[in-house]
Structures are given as structure tokens and as C-alpha cells.
Amino acid sequence: MTPITPVHYIVLSAALFTIGVIGVLVRRNVIVILMSIELILNAVNINLIAFSRQLGDPVGQVFAIFIICVAAAEAAVGLGIILAFYRNKETVNIDEMSLMRW
Amino acid sequence: MGEAIAFYTLAALILGFAVLVITARNTVHSVLFLVANFLFVAALYVLLGAQFLAVIQVIVYAGGIVVLYLFVVMLVNLKRPPEAHRDRRRKAGLGLAFSLVILAEVVAIAVFGLVQPAHLAAPKAPLPPEAADNVQQVGWALYTQYLVPFEVASMLLLVAMVGAIVLARREL
């Protein structure tokens, strides 16, 4: 069995990223779309930490902390927007969210 | 050998739960699968020697963000799920095809990158044992070289908190 190289982690990260992209493109529930974005951010974190170990440098882990911080902010604001929208329109279907479309 | 077994097991669990997250019909089930996914990603971080990140992942993601999602699912109270009625203009197959093209592209980049630089293929020795443990290293980098981004991140969290409270107020 071959040893685990960073390429293994990159392929895992690419697969997780793609699953997240499929969720964003295919699902219609806005809450599920936000969860798919969390999956994408997790894929990025796996990449950063794999390279952090490969290069023996903790800076990749520092970047991953910043990404987690931004993900928390994104989740809070995004879910606030969903709540405000649901109060007005009684739906979380992304096909019916066309207020900003011209 | 042990690392390989752990990696393949964790990778299968991570990808399996990720697929369940985006395929579950019930949104609450989706959130719970997301928790499992985050926990196994945290285990992968331990495998990579990033224990501090693993703890942060469990506390912030599996503890904080997911509870936020559960609260919103509870407040939104879907009687009619969005997937119930069909919209003929929506082309889910096209989205699936685009995602698979992205997967092929990223894997191709990774494989070509493996062929090119030989020095990157073999893993170096992990962090030297005499240096410090993981938490010390991350803390040192975070509070010296990256102090200004750290403070900016705290401002971002403050702004996000105020923004979320304003957005979720009843009289918007």
C-alpha cells in the first residue's frame, strides 16, 4: 500500500469541494445551499492543513483559523437574511427569490 | 500502514456524509449529517497533526454553527418543502455536469502537479519534535506575524454579529 502523500488529501479535498458545488447548483432549499458552502470551506481547510504538514509550517493552520472565522460570520449573516426573507415571502425556495433580478 | 487505513476510512466517511447532506429530503437530517461530516473532518485534522484545529472544528463548527442552522430550520418551519413542486426551467442535470467538470479539472491539476516537482511528492519529516507542540506553534504565528489579520477577523465577527441581529429583528 502506497504511503499517504499530500496528493491523497488534495484529491479528497477536490471530491468534497465538488460535492459542495453539486449541492449549490442542484438543490433549491437555501438552507441546504448554505450547508453546501460550509462543505466547500471545509474542503479548502483540508487543503491548507495538508500543505501545512507537508511544508512543516504552521501558517497554513493560521489561515484555516481565519477561514473558520469567516465561515462563522457568513453563516450568521446568511441565516439572518434567510429569516428576514422567510418573514416576508414565506418560502426558502431559491427559485422564488427573484427580488433582485431584473 | 496505519495512517493509510485511517485516511481511507475517514475519507470514505467524510465523502459519504457529504453526499447524504446534499441528498437528504428532510432539512433536519441534512443538518445532522453535516455534524457527522464535521466530526470526521476534525478526526482527519488530528491525523494531519493539527490538534488545535481539530478542537476548534468540533467547538465552532459542530457546536456553534450547526446549532445556528438547527435554530433557523426550526424557525422557518417548512410545511411545503421547496423540492416538492417541479420547475421545468431548472436544469439540475446541467448543474451536475458542471460540477463533474470542475472535479475532473481539479483532479487533473493535482495529478499533473504530482508528476512535475519530485521534491513535493515525498512527504518531508513532520514538524521537528524539539520545536514545540502544535498549539504553541499556531499561537506563536497567530499572535506575532498575523496579529493584524487576527484583529481584523475579530472586527469581522463583531460586524457579522451586529448584522445578524439587525437582519433577524422582526420589524425590518
PDB file of N, CA, C and O in Angstrom, chain A residues 16 18-28 32-33 35-37 39, chain B residues 15-25 29-31 33-34 83 96 99:
ATOM      1  N   LEU A  16     -14.629  16.591  -2.031  1.00  0.00           N
ATOM      2  CA  LEU A  16     -15.541  17.263  -1.091  1.00  0.00           C
ATOM      3  C   LEU A  16     -16.008  18.595  -1.668  1.00  0.00           C
ATOM      4  O   LEU A  16     -17.193  18.954  -1.583  1.00  0.00           O
ATOM      5  N   THR A  18     -16.309  19.301  -4.811  1.00  0.00           N
ATOM      6  CA  THR A  18     -17.269  19.062  -5.897  1.00  0.00           C
ATOM      7  C   THR A  18     -18.638  18.708  -5.345  1.00  0.00           C
ATOM      8  O   THR A  18     -19.665  19.133  -5.892  1.00  0.00           O
ATOM      9  N   ILE A  19     -18.673  17.933  -4.251  1.00  0.00           N
ATOM     10  CA  ILE A  19     -19.969  17.626  -3.649  1.00  0.00           C
ATOM     11  C   ILE A  19     -20.653  18.910  -3.196  1.00  0.00           C
ATOM     12  O   ILE A  19     -21.867  19.094  -3.383  1.00  0.00           O
ATOM     13  N   GLY A  20     -19.852  19.838  -2.630  1.00  0.00           N
ATOM     14  CA  GLY A  20     -20.425  21.116  -2.230  1.00  0.00           C
ATOM     15  C   GLY A  20     -20.968  21.889  -3.413  1.00  0.00           C
ATOM     16  O   GLY A  20     -22.054  22.474  -3.351  1.00  0.00           O
ATOM     17  N   VAL A  21     -20.218  21.881  -4.532  1.00  0.00           N
ATOM     18  CA  VAL A  21     -20.673  22.614  -5.719  1.00  0.00           C
ATOM     19  C   VAL A  21     -21.954  21.995  -6.260  1.00  0.00           C
ATOM     20  O   VAL A  21     -22.891  22.709  -6.663  1.00  0.00           O
ATOM     21  N   ILE A  22     -22.031  20.645  -6.248  1.00  0.00           N
ATOM     22  CA  ILE A  22     -23.265  19.985  -6.699  1.00  0.00           C
ATOM     23  C   ILE A  22     -24.436  20.428  -5.826  1.00  0.00           C
ATOM     24  O   ILE A  22     -25.519  20.732  -6.329  1.00  0.00           O
ATOM     25  N   GLY A  23     -24.194  20.497  -4.506  1.00  0.00           N
ATOM     26  CA  GLY A  23     -25.268  20.934  -3.621  1.00  0.00           C
ATOM     27  C   GLY A  23     -25.732  22.337  -3.939  1.00  0.00           C
ATOM     28  O   GLY A  23     -26.929  22.616  -3.950  1.00  0.00           O
ATOM     29  N   VAL A  24     -24.773  23.247  -4.203  1.00  0.00           N
ATOM     30  CA  VAL A  24     -25.156  24.637  -4.503  1.00  0.00           C
ATOM     31  C   VAL A  24     -25.936  24.703  -5.806  1.00  0.00           C
ATOM     32  O   VAL A  24     -26.924  25.435  -5.915  1.00  0.00           O
ATOM     33  N   LEU A  25     -25.527  23.916  -6.809  1.00  0.00           N
ATOM     34  CA  LEU A  25     -26.142  24.058  -8.125  1.00  0.00           C
ATOM     35  C   LEU A  25     -27.462  23.305  -8.245  1.00  0.00           C
ATOM     36  O   LEU A  25     -28.329  23.703  -9.008  1.00  0.00           O
ATOM     37  N   VAL A  26     -27.622  22.196  -7.517  1.00  0.00           N
ATOM     38  CA  VAL A  26     -28.763  21.325  -7.769  1.00  0.00           C
ATOM     39  C   VAL A  26     -29.894  21.543  -6.769  1.00  0.00           C
ATOM     40  O   VAL A  26     -31.061  21.508  -7.146  1.00  0.00           O
ATOM     41  N   ARG A  27     -29.584  21.790  -5.500  1.00  0.00           N
ATOM     42  CA  ARG A  27     -30.654  21.895  -4.508  1.00  0.00           C
ATOM     43  C   ARG A  27     -31.370  23.233  -4.620  1.00  0.00           C
ATOM     44  O   ARG A  27     -30.810  24.207  -5.144  1.00  0.00           O
ATOM     45  N   ARG A  28     -32.592  23.282  -4.081  1.00  0.00           N
ATOM     46  CA  ARG A  28     -33.382  24.505  -4.156  1.00  0.00           C
ATOM     47  C   ARG A  28     -33.646  25.121  -2.791  1.00  0.00           C
ATOM     48  O   ARG A  28     -34.099  26.243  -2.701  1.00  0.00           O
ATOM     49  N   VAL A  32     -30.003  24.368   2.655  1.00  0.00           N
ATOM     50  CA  VAL A  32     -29.104  23.301   2.181  1.00  0.00           C
ATOM     51  C   VAL A  32     -27.975  23.909   1.343  1.00  0.00           C
ATOM     52  O   VAL A  32     -26.834  23.443   1.388  1.00  0.00           O
ATOM     53  N   ILE A  33     -28.279  24.972   0.601  1.00  0.00           N
ATOM     54  CA  ILE A  33     -27.231  25.615  -0.198  1.00  0.00           C
ATOM     55  C   ILE A  33     -26.173  26.220   0.719  1.00  0.00           C
ATOM     56  O   ILE A  33     -24.972  26.090   0.470  1.00  0.00           O
ATOM     57  N   MET A  35     -25.406  25.117   3.659  1.00  0.00           N
ATOM     58  CA  MET A  35     -24.636  23.990   4.214  1.00  0.00           C
ATOM     59  C   MET A  35     -23.628  23.479   3.189  1.00  0.00           C
ATOM     60  O   MET A  35     -22.521  23.081   3.542  1.00  0.00           O
ATOM     61  N   SER A  36     -23.994  23.513   1.912  1.00  0.00           N
ATOM     62  CA  SER A  36     -23.051  23.105   0.876  1.00  0.00           C
ATOM     63  C   SER A  36     -21.846  24.045   0.839  1.00  0.00           C
ATOM     64  O   SER A  36     -20.714  23.612   0.603  1.00  0.00           O
ATOM     65  N   ILE A  37     -22.102  25.331   1.103  1.00  0.00           N
ATOM     66  CA  ILE A  37     -20.977  26.273   1.143  1.00  0.00           C
ATOM     67  C   ILE A  37     -20.049  25.930   2.308  1.00  0.00           C
ATOM     68  O   ILE A  37     -18.827  26.034   2.197  1.00  0.00           O
ATOM     69  N   LEU A  39     -19.488  22.945   3.341  1.00  0.00           N
ATOM     70  CA  LEU A  39     -18.698  21.799   2.861  1.00  0.00           C
ATOM     71  C   LEU A  39     -17.527  22.291   2.009  1.00  0.00           C
ATOM     72  O   LEU A  39     -16.398  21.786   2.118  1.00  0.00           O
TER      73      LEU A  39
ATOM     74  N   LEU B  15     -16.776  11.717   2.683  1.00  0.00           N
ATOM     75  CA  LEU B  15     -17.474  11.875   1.403  1.00  0.00           C
ATOM     76  C   LEU B  15     -18.893  11.308   1.485  1.00  0.00           C
ATOM     77  O   LEU B  15     -19.837  11.883   0.939  1.00  0.00           O
ATOM     78  N   GLY B  16     -19.050  10.175   2.199  1.00  0.00           N
ATOM     79  CA  GLY B  16     -20.384   9.600   2.316  1.00  0.00           C
ATOM     80  C   GLY B  16     -21.350  10.536   3.027  1.00  0.00           C
ATOM     81  O   GLY B  16     -22.471  10.762   2.560  1.00  0.00           O
ATOM     82  N   PHE B  17     -20.906  11.129   4.145  1.00  0.00           N
ATOM     83  CA  PHE B  17     -21.807  12.039   4.856  1.00  0.00           C
ATOM     84  C   PHE B  17     -22.038  13.314   4.061  1.00  0.00           C
ATOM     85  O   PHE B  17     -23.127  13.895   4.129  1.00  0.00           O
ATOM     86  N   ALA B  18     -21.032  13.750   3.280  1.00  0.00           N
ATOM     87  CA  ALA B  18     -21.250  14.948   2.454  1.00  0.00           C
ATOM     88  C   ALA B  18     -22.329  14.680   1.411  1.00  0.00           C
ATOM     89  O   ALA B  18     -23.202  15.524   1.178  1.00  0.00           O
ATOM     90  N   VAL B  19     -22.283  13.477   0.806  1.00  0.00           N
ATOM     91  CA  VAL B  19     -23.328  13.137  -0.177  1.00  0.00           C
ATOM     92  C   VAL B  19     -24.691  13.089   0.507  1.00  0.00           C
ATOM     93  O   VAL B  19     -25.696  13.579  -0.022  1.00  0.00           O
ATOM     94  N   LEU B  20     -24.739  12.533   1.743  1.00  0.00           N
ATOM     95  CA  LEU B  20     -26.019  12.480   2.451  1.00  0.00           C
ATOM     96  C   LEU B  20     -26.540  13.881   2.760  1.00  0.00           C
ATOM     97  O   LEU B  20     -27.747  14.122   2.726  1.00  0.00           O
ATOM     98  N   VAL B  21     -25.609  14.825   3.060  1.00  0.00           N
ATOM     99  CA  VAL B  21     -26.045  16.193   3.370  1.00  0.00           C
ATOM    100  C   VAL B  21     -26.802  16.787   2.200  1.00  0.00           C
ATOM    101  O   VAL B  21     -27.870  17.388   2.372  1.00  0.00           O
ATOM    102  N   ILE B  22     -26.282  16.595   0.982  1.00  0.00           N
ATOM    103  CA  ILE B  22     -26.936  17.271  -0.144  1.00  0.00           C
ATOM    104  C   ILE B  22     -28.044  16.436  -0.757  1.00  0.00           C
ATOM    105  O   ILE B  22     -28.752  16.929  -1.623  1.00  0.00           O
ATOM    106  N   THR B  23     -28.229  15.161  -0.320  1.00  0.00           N
ATOM    107  CA  THR B  23     -29.322  14.382  -0.901  1.00  0.00           C
ATOM    108  C   THR B  23     -30.488  14.199   0.048  1.00  0.00           C
ATOM    109  O   THR B  23     -31.562  13.799  -0.404  1.00  0.00           O
ATOM    110  N   ALA B  24     -30.315  14.486   1.355  1.00  0.00           N
ATOM    111  CA  ALA B  24     -31.397  14.219   2.303  1.00  0.00           C
ATOM    112  C   ALA B  24     -32.604  15.094   1.992  1.00  0.00           C
ATOM    113  O   ALA B  24     -32.470  16.287   1.729  1.00  0.00           O
ATOM    114  N   ARG B  25     -33.797  14.490   2.020  1.00  0.00           N
ATOM    115  CA  ARG B  25     -35.017  15.257   1.745  1.00  0.00           C
ATOM    116  C   ARG B  25     -35.351  16.169   2.915  1.00  0.00           C
ATOM    117  O   ARG B  25     -35.794  17.280   2.756  1.00  0.00           O
ATOM    118  N   HIS B  29     -32.432  16.258   8.933  1.00  0.00           N
ATOM    119  CA  HIS B  29     -31.491  15.160   8.702  1.00  0.00           C
ATOM    120  C   HIS B  29     -30.235  15.684   8.040  1.00  0.00           C
ATOM    121  O   HIS B  29     -29.116  15.272   8.367  1.00  0.00           O
ATOM    122  N   SER B  30     -30.410  16.608   7.132  1.00  0.00           N
ATOM    123  CA  SER B  30     -29.265  17.197   6.434  1.00  0.00           C
ATOM    124  C   SER B  30     -28.310  17.843   7.439  1.00  0.00           C
ATOM    125  O   SER B  30     -27.090  17.655   7.370  1.00  0.00           O
ATOM    126  N   VAL B  31     -28.865  18.607   8.389  1.00  0.00           N
ATOM    127  CA  VAL B  31     -28.028  19.273   9.389  1.00  0.00           C
ATOM    128  C   VAL B  31     -27.299  18.238  10.235  1.00  0.00           C
ATOM    129  O   VAL B  31     -26.105  18.396  10.540  1.00  0.00           O
ATOM    130  N   PHE B  33     -26.423  15.161   9.401  1.00  0.00           N
ATOM    131  CA  PHE B  33     -25.339  14.576   8.609  1.00  0.00           C
ATOM    132  C   PHE B  33     -24.172  15.543   8.522  1.00  0.00           C
ATOM    133  O   PHE B  33     -23.006  15.131   8.498  1.00  0.00           O
ATOM    134  N   LEU B  34     -24.471  16.848   8.493  1.00  0.00           N
ATOM    135  CA  LEU B  34     -23.403  17.847   8.452  1.00  0.00           C
ATOM    136  C   LEU B  34     -22.558  17.777   9.728  1.00  0.00           C
ATOM    137  O   LEU B  34     -21.326  17.899   9.670  1.00  0.00           O
ATOM    138  N   GLU B  83     -38.488  21.325  -2.645  1.00  0.00           N
ATOM    139  CA  GLU B  83     -38.275  20.392  -3.749  1.00  0.00           C
ATOM    140  C   GLU B  83     -39.595  19.751  -4.188  1.00  0.00           C
ATOM    141  O   GLU B  83     -39.613  18.954  -5.117  1.00  0.00           O
ATOM    142  N   LEU B  96     -25.203  19.349 -12.361  1.00  0.00           N
ATOM    143  CA  LEU B  96     -24.424  18.152 -12.039  1.00  0.00           C
ATOM    144  C   LEU B  96     -23.256  18.015 -13.004  1.00  0.00           C
ATOM    145  O   LEU B  96     -22.112  17.744 -12.594  1.00  0.00           O
ATOM    146  N   SER B  99     -20.504  20.486 -12.223  1.00  0.00           N
ATOM    147  CA  SER B  99     -19.744  20.108 -11.034  1.00  0.00           C
ATOM    148  C   SER B  99     -18.750  19.006 -11.367  1.00  0.00           C
ATOM    149  O   SER B  99     -17.602  19.030 -10.897  1.00  0.00           O
TER     150      SER B  99
END
